[in-house]
Coordinates of C-alpha atoms and ligand atoms in Angstrom, one line a residue:
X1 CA 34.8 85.6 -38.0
X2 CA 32.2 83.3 -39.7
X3 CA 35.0 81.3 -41.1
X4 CA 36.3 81.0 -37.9
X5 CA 33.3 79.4 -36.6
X6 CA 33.3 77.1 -39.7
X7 CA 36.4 76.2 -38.4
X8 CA 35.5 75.5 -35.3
X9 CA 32.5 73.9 -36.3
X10 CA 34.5 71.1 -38.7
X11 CA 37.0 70.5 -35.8
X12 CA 34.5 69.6 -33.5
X13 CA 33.1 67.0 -36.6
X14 CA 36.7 65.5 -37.0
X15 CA 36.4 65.3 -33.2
X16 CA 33.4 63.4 -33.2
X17 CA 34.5 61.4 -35.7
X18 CA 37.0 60.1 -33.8
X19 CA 35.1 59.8 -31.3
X20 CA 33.4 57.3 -33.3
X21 CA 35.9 56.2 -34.7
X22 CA 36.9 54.9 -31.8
X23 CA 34.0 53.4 -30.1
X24 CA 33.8 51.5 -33.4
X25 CA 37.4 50.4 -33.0
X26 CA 36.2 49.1 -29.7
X27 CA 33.6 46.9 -30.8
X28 CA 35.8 45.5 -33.8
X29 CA 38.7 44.8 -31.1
X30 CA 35.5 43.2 -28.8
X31 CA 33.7 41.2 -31.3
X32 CA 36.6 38.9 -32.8
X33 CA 35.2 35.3 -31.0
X34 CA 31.9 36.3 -32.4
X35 CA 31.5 35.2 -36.2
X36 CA 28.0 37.2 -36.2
X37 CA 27.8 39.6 -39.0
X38 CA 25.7 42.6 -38.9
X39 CA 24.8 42.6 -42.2
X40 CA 23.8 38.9 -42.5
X41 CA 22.4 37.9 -39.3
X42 CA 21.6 34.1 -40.2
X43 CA 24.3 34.2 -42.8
X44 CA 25.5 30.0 -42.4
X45 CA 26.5 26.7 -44.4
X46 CA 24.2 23.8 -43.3
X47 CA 25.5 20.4 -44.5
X48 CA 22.2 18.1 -44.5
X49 CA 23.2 14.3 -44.3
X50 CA 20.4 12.3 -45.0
X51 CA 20.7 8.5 -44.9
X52 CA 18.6 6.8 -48.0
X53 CA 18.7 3.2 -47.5
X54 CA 19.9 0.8 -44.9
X55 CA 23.2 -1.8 -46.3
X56 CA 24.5 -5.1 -44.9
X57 CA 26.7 -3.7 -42.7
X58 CA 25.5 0.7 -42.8
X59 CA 23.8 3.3 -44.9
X60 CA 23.4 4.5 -48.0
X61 CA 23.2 8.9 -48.0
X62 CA 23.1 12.2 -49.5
X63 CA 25.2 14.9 -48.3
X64 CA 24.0 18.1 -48.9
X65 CA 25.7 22.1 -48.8
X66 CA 24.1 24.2 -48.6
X67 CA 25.3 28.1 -48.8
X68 CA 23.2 30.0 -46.9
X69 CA 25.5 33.1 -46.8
X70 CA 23.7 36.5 -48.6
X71 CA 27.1 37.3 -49.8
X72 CA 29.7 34.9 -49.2
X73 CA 30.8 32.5 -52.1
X74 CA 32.6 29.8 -51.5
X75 CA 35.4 30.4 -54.3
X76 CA 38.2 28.2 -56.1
X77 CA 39.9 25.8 -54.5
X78 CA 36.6 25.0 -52.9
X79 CA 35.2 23.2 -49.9
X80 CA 36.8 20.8 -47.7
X81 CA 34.5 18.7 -45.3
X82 CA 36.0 17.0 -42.4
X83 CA 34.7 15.2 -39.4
X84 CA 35.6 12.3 -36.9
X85 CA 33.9 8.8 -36.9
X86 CA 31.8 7.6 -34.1
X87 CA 32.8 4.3 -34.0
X88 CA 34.7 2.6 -36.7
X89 CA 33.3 3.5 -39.8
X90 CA 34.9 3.2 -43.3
X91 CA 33.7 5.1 -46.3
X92 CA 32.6 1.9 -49.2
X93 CA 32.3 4.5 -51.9
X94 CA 31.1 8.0 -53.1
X95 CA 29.5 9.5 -55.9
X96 CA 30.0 13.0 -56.6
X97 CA 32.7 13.8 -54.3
X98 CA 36.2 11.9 -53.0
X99 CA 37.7 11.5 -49.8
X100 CA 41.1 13.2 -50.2
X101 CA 43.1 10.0 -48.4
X102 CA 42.4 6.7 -48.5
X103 CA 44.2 5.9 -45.1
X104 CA 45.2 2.7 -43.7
X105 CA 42.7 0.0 -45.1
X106 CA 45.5 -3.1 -45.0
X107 CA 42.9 -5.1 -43.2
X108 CA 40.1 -5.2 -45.8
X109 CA 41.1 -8.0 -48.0
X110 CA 38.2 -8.7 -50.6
X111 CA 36.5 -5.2 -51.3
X112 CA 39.1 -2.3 -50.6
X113 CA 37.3 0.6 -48.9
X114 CA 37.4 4.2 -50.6
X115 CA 38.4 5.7 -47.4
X116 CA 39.4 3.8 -44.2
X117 CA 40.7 7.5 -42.3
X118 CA 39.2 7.8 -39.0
X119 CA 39.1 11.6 -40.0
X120 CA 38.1 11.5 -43.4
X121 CA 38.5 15.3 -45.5
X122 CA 35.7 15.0 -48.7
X123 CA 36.4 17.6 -51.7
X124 CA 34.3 17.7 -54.4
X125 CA 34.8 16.2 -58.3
X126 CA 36.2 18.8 -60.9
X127 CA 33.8 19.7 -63.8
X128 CA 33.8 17.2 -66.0
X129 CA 34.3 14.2 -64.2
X130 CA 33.4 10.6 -65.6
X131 CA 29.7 10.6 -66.1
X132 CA 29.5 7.2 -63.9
X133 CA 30.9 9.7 -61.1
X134 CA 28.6 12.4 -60.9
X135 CA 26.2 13.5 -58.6
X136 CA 23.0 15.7 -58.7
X137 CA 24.9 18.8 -57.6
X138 CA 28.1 17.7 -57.7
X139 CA 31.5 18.6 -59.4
X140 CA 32.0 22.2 -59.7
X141 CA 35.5 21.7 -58.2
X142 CA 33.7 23.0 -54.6
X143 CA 32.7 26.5 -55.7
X144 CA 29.4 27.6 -54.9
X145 CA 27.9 31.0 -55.1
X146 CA 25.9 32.6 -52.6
X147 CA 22.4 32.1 -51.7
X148 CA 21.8 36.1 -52.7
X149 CA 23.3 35.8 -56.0
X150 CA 22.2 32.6 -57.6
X151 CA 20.5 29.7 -55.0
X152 CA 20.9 27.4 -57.7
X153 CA 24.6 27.5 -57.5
X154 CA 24.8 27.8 -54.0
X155 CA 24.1 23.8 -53.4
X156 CA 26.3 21.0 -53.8
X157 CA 25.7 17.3 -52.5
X158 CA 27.4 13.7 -52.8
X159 CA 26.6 10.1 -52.1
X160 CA 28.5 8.1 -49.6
X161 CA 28.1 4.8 -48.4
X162 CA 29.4 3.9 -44.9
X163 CA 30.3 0.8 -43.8
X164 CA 30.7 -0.9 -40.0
X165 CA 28.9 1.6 -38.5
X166 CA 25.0 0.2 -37.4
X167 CA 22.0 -0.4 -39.8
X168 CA 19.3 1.4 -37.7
X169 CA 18.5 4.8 -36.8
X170 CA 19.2 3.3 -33.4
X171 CA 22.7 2.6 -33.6
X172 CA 24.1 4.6 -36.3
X173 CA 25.9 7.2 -34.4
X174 CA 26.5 10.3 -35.1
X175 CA 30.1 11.9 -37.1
X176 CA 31.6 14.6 -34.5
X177 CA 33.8 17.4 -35.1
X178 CA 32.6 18.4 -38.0
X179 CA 34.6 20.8 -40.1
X180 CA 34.8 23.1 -43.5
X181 CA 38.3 22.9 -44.0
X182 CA 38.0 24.9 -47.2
X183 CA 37.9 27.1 -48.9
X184 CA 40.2 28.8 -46.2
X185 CA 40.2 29.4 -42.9
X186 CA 37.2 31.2 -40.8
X187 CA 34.8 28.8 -40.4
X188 CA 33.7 27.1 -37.5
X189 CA 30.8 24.2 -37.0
X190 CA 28.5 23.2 -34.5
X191 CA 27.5 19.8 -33.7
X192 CA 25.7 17.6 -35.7
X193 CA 21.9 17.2 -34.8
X194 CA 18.7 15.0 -35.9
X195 CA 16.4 16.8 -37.4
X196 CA 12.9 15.9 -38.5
X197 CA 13.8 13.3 -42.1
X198 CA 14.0 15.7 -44.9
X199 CA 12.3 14.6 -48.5
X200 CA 14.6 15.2 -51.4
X201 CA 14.2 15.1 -54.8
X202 CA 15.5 12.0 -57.2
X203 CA 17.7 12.8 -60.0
X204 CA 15.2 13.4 -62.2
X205 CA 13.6 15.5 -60.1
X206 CA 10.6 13.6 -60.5
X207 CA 9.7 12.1 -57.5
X208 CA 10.3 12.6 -53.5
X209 CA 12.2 10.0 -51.5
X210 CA 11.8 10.7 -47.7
X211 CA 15.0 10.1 -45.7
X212 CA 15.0 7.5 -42.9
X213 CA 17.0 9.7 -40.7
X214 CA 18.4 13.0 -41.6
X215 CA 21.0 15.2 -39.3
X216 CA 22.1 18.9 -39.9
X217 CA 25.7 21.0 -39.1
X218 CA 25.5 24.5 -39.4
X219 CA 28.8 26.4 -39.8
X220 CA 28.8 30.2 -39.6
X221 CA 32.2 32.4 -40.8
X222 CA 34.5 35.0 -39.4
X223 CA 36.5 37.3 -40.6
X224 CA 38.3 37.3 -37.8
X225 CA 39.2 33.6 -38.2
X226 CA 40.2 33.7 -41.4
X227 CA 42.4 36.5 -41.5
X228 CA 43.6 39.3 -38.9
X229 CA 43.9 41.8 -41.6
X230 CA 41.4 42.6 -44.0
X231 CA 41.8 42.1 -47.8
X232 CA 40.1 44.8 -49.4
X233 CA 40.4 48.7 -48.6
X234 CA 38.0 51.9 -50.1
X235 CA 39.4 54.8 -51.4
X236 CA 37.3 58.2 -51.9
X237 CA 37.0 61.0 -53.9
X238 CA 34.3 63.6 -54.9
X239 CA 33.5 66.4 -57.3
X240 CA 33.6 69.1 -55.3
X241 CA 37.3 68.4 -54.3
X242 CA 40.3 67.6 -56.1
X243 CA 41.9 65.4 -52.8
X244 CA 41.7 61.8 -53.9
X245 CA 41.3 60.0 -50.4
X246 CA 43.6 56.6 -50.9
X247 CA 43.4 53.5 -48.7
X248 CA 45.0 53.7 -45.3
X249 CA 48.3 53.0 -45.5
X250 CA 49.4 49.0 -44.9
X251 CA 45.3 48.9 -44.7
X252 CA 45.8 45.1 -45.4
X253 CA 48.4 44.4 -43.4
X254 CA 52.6 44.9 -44.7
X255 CA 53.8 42.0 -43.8
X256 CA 53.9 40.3 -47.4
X257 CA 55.6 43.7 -48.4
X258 CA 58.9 41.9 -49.7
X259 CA 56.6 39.3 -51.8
X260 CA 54.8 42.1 -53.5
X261 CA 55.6 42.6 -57.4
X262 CA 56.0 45.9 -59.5
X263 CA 54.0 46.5 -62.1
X264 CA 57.2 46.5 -64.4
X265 CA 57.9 43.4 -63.3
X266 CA 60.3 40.7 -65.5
X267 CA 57.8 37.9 -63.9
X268 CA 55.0 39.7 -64.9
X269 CA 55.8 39.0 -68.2
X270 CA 57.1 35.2 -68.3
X271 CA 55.2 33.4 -65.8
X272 CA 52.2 35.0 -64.0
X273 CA 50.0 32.5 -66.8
X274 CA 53.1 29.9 -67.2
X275 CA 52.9 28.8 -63.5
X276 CA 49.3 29.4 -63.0
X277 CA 47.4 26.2 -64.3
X278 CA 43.7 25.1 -63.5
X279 CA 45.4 22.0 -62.0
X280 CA 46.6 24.6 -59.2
X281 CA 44.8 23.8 -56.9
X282 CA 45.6 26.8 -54.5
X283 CA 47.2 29.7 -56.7
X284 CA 49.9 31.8 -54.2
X285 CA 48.6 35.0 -54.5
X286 CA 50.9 37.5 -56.4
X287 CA 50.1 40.9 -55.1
X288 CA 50.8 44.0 -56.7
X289 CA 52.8 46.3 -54.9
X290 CA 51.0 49.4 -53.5
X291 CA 50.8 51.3 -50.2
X292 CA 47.6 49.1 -48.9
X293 CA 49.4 46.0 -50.3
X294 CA 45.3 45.0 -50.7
X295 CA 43.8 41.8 -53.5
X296 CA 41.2 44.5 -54.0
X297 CA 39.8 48.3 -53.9
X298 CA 37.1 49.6 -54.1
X299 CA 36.4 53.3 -55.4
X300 CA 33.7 55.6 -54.4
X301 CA 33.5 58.4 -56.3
X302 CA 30.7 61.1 -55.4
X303 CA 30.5 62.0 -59.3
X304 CA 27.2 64.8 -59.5
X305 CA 24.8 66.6 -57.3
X306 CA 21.3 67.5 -58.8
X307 CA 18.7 68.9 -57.9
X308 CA 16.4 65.6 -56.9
X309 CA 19.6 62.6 -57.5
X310 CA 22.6 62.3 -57.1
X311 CA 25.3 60.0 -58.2
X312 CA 28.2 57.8 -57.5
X313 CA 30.9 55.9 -59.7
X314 CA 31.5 52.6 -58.0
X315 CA 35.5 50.9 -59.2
X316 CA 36.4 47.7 -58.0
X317 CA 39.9 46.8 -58.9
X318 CA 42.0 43.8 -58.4
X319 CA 45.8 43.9 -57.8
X320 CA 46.1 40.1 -57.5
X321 CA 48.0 38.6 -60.3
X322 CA 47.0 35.3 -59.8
X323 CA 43.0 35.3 -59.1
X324 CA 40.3 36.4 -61.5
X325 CA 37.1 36.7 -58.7
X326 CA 34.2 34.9 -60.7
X327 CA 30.9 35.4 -59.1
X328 CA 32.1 38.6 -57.0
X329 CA 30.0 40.8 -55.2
X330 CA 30.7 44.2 -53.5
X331 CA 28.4 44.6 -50.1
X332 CA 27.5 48.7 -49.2
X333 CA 25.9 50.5 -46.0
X334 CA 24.7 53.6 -46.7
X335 CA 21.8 55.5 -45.2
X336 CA 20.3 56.1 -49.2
X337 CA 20.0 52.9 -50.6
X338 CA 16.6 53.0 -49.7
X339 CA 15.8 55.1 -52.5
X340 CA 18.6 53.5 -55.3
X341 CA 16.2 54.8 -58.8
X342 CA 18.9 52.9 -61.0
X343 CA 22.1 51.0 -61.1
X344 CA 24.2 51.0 -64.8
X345 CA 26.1 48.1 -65.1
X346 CA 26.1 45.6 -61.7
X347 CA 23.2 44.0 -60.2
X348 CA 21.7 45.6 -57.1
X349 CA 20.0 43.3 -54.8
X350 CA 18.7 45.1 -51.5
X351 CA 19.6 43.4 -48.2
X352 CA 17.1 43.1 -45.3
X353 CA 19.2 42.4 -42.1
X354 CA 16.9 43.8 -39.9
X355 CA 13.2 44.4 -41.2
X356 CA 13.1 48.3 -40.6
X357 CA 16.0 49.5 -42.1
X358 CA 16.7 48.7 -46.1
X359 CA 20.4 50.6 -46.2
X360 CA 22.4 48.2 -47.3
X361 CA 22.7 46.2 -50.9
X362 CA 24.7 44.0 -52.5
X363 CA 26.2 44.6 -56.0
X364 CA 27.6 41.7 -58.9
X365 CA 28.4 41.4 -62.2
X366 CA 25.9 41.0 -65.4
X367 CA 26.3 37.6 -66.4
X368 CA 29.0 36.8 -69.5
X369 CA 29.5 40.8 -69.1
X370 CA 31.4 41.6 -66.2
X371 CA 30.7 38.8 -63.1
X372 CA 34.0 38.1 -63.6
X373 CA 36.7 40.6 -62.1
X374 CA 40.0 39.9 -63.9
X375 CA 43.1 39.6 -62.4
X376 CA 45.6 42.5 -61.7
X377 CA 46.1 44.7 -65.1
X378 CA 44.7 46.5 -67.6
X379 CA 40.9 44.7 -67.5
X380 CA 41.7 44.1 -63.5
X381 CA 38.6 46.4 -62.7
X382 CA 34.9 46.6 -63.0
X383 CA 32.9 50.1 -62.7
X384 CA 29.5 50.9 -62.5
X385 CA 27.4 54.4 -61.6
X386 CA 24.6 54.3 -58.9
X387 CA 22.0 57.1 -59.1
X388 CA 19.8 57.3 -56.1
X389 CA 17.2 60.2 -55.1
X390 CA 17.7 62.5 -52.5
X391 CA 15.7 62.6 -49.3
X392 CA 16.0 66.0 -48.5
X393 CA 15.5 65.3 -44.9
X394 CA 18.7 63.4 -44.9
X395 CA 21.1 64.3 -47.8
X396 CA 24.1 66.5 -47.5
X397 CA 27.3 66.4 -48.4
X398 CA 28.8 67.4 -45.4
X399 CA 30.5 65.5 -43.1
X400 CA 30.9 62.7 -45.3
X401 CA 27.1 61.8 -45.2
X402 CA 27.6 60.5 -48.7
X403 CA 30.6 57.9 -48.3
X404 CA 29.6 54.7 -47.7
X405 CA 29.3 53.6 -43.5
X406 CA 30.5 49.7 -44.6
X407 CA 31.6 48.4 -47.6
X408 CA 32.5 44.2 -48.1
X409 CA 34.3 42.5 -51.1
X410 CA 33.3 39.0 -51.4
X411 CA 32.1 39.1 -47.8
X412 CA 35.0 40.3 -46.5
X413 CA 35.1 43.7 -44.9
X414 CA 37.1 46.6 -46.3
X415 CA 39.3 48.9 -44.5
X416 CA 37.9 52.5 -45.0
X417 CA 39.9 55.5 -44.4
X418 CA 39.9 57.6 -41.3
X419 CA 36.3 59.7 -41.4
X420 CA 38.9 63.2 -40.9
X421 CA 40.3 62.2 -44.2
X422 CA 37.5 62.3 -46.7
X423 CA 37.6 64.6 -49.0
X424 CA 36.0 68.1 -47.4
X425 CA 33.6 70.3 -49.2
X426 CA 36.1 73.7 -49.4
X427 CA 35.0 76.4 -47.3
X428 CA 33.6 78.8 -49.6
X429 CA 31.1 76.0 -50.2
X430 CA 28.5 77.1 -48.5
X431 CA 27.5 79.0 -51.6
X432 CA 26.8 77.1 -54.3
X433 CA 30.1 76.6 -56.5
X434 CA 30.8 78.8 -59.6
X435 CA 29.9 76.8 -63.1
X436 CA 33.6 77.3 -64.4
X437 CA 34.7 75.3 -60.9
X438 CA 32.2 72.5 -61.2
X439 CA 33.2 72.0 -64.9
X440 CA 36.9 72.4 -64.7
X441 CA 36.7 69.5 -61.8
X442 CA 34.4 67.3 -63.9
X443 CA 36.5 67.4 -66.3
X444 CA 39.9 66.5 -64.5
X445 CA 37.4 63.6 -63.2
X446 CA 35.9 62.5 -66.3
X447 CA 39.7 62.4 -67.8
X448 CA 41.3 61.2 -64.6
X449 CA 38.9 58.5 -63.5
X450 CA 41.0 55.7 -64.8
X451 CA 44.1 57.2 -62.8
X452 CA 42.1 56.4 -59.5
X453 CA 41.5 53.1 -60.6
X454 CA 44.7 52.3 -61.5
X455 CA 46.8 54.6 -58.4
X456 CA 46.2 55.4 -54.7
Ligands
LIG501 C1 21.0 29.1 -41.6 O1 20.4 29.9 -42.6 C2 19.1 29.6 -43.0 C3 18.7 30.4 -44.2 O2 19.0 31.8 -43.9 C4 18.2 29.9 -41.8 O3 16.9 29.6 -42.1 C5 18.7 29.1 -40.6 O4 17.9 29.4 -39.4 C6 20.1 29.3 -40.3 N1 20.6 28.4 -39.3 C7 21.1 28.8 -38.2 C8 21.5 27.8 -37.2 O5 21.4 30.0 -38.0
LIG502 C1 13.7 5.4 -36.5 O1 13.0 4.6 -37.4 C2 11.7 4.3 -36.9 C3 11.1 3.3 -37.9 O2 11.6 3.5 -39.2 C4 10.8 5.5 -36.8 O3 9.6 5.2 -36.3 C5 11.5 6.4 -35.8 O4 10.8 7.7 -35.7 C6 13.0 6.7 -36.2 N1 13.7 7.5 -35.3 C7 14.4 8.6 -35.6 C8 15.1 9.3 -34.5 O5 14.5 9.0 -36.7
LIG503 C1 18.3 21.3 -41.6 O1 18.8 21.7 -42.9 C2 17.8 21.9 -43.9 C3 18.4 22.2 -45.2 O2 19.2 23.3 -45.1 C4 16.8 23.0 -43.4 O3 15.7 23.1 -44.4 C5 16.2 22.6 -42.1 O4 15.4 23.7 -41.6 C6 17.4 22.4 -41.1 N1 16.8 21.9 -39.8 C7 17.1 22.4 -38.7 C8 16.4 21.9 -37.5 O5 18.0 23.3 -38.5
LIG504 C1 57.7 46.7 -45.1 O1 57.1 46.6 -43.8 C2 58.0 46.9 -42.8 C3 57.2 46.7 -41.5 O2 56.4 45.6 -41.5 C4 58.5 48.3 -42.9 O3 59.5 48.6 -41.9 C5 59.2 48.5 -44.3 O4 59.5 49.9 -44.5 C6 58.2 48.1 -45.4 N1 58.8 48.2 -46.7 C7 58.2 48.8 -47.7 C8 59.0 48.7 -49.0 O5 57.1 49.3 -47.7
LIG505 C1 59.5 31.0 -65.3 O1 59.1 29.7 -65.2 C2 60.0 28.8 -65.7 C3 59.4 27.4 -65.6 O2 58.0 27.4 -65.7 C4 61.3 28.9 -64.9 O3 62.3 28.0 -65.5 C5 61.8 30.3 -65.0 O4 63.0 30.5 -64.2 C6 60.7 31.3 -64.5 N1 61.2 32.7 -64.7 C7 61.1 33.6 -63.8 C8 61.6 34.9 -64.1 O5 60.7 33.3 -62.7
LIG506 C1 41.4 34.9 -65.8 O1 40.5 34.7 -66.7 C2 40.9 34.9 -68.1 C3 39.7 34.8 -69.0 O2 38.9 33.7 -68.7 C4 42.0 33.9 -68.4 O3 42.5 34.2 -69.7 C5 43.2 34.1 -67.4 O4 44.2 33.2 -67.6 C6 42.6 34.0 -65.9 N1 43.7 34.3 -65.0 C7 43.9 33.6 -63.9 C8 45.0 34.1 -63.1 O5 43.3 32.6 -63.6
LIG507 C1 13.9 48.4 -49.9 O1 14.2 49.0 -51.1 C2 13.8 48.2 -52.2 C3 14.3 49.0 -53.5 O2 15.5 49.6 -53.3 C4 12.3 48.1 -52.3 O3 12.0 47.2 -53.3 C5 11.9 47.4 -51.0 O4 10.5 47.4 -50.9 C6 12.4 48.2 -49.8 N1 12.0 47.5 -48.5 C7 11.7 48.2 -47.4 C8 11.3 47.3 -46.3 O5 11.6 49.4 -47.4
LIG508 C1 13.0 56.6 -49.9 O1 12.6 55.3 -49.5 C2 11.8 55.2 -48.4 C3 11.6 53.7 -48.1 O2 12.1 52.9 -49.0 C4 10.5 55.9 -48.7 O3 9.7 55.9 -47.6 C5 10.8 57.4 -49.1 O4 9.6 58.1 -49.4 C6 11.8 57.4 -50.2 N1 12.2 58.8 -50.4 C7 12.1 59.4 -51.6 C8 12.6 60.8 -51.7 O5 11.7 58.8 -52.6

């Protein structure tokens, strides 16, 4: 009888979860012209331009990126700038940064132009460019990390100096359409806009040099312009249950399902390094080939239940052949963050999206240790354990209340599985469960932990 009603009872939850479920599949089906996310409500890249000095015929000025994004790197092959002229501007020369055509400049006879394009695209120089080059800022072949992780690597600026295109702040006119081409699709800008001349720093850092006119482009990103299916997926398992919950199936999409590779591979073996070079500059990913057919997991495991804490075992693993992720970070929801007492092996940062609630953080790598996530393999994971304290208000470990609600890779949101799929506490766990139970499954979990990272 009382089972019965147990039954009942955990029916009506998966039924509610659907319900959810499904209002939440509404609202990702509704949102995809909004690049507003949730988690990082002001989350943008604003590319300063501020004009330095006044030329025979334009303007000296420092371009500026800035990544404003909590979470969102820019990663390898780096940003592209484009925009549209004005008028008919040429590009003279830049420092720090190159113009990826130099277009039609058959008309300039005497000095020959760095770019003549009427669209110009700008990449940044590769580390270790000629020192009479370089740039404050500059050549880190585009890659910058996010403002959350490391501000100091999240900035990257050139010179440029434009030609025919008015001497004053009166008559320079604005570039239009601006655009971040790289490091993929998803991002969109706005117009360009004056904004009150910005000061910046020389070289040396010793001394301010006010701009005499400065303008500012914000571009925000979305997921759903950059991809429709997502990259990463969350599998789940606990300690109270031996059901390993894997990603949805085809959670990233199976259309690339013939260009997958086994892990036995023969190319595996010859060329995944031979025809990768740094010169690449945009690696074709070389997935591995699994159900989710995802670059990336991510594995939470509810590992123990004590008295005041409790604890999870966090896996990310890569099953991209052809990317390490330098500089990665992993993005969680989840109601107990609030109260995280320590972290073993990543960095925690807590994230503030909205002043009230502190339930979400953001995870990466221990510098020279593991802020690198290798590439598909044996050392294509990275683990860590997460011990928080219980409010006893709050925590239970029914009805998936410990999964996480949101999880992002690289600022990119995973696929989680269905809510009625999680692994269930068994029904006799109402009483607490026997000693020779809770050891016999730690042990299976403690042997079998590097099974979930590398299956399901
Ligand atoms: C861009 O991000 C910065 C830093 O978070 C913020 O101050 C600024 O308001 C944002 N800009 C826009 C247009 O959202
Ligand atoms: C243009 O320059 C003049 C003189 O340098 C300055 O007074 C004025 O505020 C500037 N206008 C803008 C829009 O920056
Ligand atoms: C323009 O960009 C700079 C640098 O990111 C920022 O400090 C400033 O607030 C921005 N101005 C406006 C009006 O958005
Ligand atoms: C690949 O995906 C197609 C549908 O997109 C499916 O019909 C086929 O069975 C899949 N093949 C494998 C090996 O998963
Ligand atoms: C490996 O790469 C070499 C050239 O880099 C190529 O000749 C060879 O066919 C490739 N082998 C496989 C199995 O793709
Ligand atoms: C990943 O990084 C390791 C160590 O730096 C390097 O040996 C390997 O070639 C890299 N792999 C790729 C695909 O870039
Ligand atoms: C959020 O949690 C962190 C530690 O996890 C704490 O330092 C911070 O004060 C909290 N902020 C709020 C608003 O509760
Ligand atoms: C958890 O954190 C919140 C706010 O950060 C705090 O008010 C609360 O007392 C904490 N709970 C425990 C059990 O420490």
């Amino acid at each position: 009888m009382e089972s019965d009603s147990g039954k009942q009872q955990q029916k009506d939850t998966f039924g509610c979860f659907k319900l959810v479920a499904l209002i939440a599949l509404c609202f990702v089906l509704v949102s995809p012209a909004e690049s507003f996310d949730p988690l990082d409500p002001t989350g943008n890249v604003t590319i300063r331009w501020d004009i330095m000095s006044w030329t025979s015929d334009g303007y000296l000025a420092t371009v500026t990126l800035f990544n404003f994004q909590l979470y969102r790197n820019i990663m390898n092959p780096g940003w592209t700038l484009g925009w549209t002229w004005a008028k008919k501007e040429i590009i003279w020369a830049m420092m720090g940064a190159q113009a990826t055509e130099q277009g039609n400049c058959a008309k300039f006879k005497l000095k020959i132009p760095h770019s003549c394009k009427r669209d110009p695209q700008v990449v940044d120089l590769l580390p270790g460019a000629p020192f009479n080059m370089q740039f404050t800022n500059c050549c880190r072949g585009g890659v910058l990390t996010s403002w959350g992780q490391n501000p100091s690597g999240a900035v990257s600026s050139f010179q440029i100096g434009v030609g025919l295109s008015g001497t004053s702040n009166k008559t320079v006119k604005l570039p239009k359409n601006f655009k971040l081409l790289g490091p993929g699709p998803g991002y969109s800008c706005g117009p360009a806009k004056v904004v009150p001349s910005t000061a910046i720093l020389t070289d040396d850092r010793r001394r301010k040099m006010q701009a005499l006119m400065s303008w500012n482009v914000t571009c925000t990103y979305s997921q759903f312009l950059a991809s429709k299916n997502p990259s990463c997926c969350v599998s789940l398992s606990s300690f109270y249950s031996d059901k390993i919950t894997g990603c949805p199936p085809c959670a990233c999409g199976c259309q690339n399902n013939d260009t997958c590779v086994t892990r036995d591979s023969k190319i595996l073996q010859e060329n995944v390094t031979s025809t990768h070079r740094k010169s690449d500059i945009t690696p074709k990913p070389l997935l591995q080939c699994t159900h989710h057919l995802c670059h990336v997991r991510v594995h939470w495991h509810l590992k123990d239940n004590y008295q005041d804490y409790w604890r999870v075992k966090i896996a990310i693993i890569n099953f991209n052949y052809r990317l390490n992720f330098t500089d990665w970070s992993l993005v969680v929801q989840h109601p107990n963050l609030n109260n995280v007492t320590q972290v073993y092996s990543f960095e925690y940062m807590p994230l503030l999206p909205y002043e009230s609630i502190n339930d979400t953080g953001m995870f990466y790598g221990l510098k020279y240790y593991n802020d690198l996530l290798m590439e598909a393999g044996p050392k294509g994971n990275v683990q860590s354990e997460v011990l928080m304290k219980k409010d006893k208000n709050t925590f239970t470990l029914k009805q998936g209340w410990a999964f996480p609600r949101r999880v992002y890779f690289n600022g990119d949101e995973c696929m989680l599985p269905p809510p009625d799929s999680y692994p269930m506490l068994p029904n006799s766990a109402h009483k607490p469960p026997t000693t020779i139970t809770f050891i016999a499954t730690y042990v299976v979990f403690t042997l079998f932990f590097h099974l979930i990272v590398t299956h399901f």
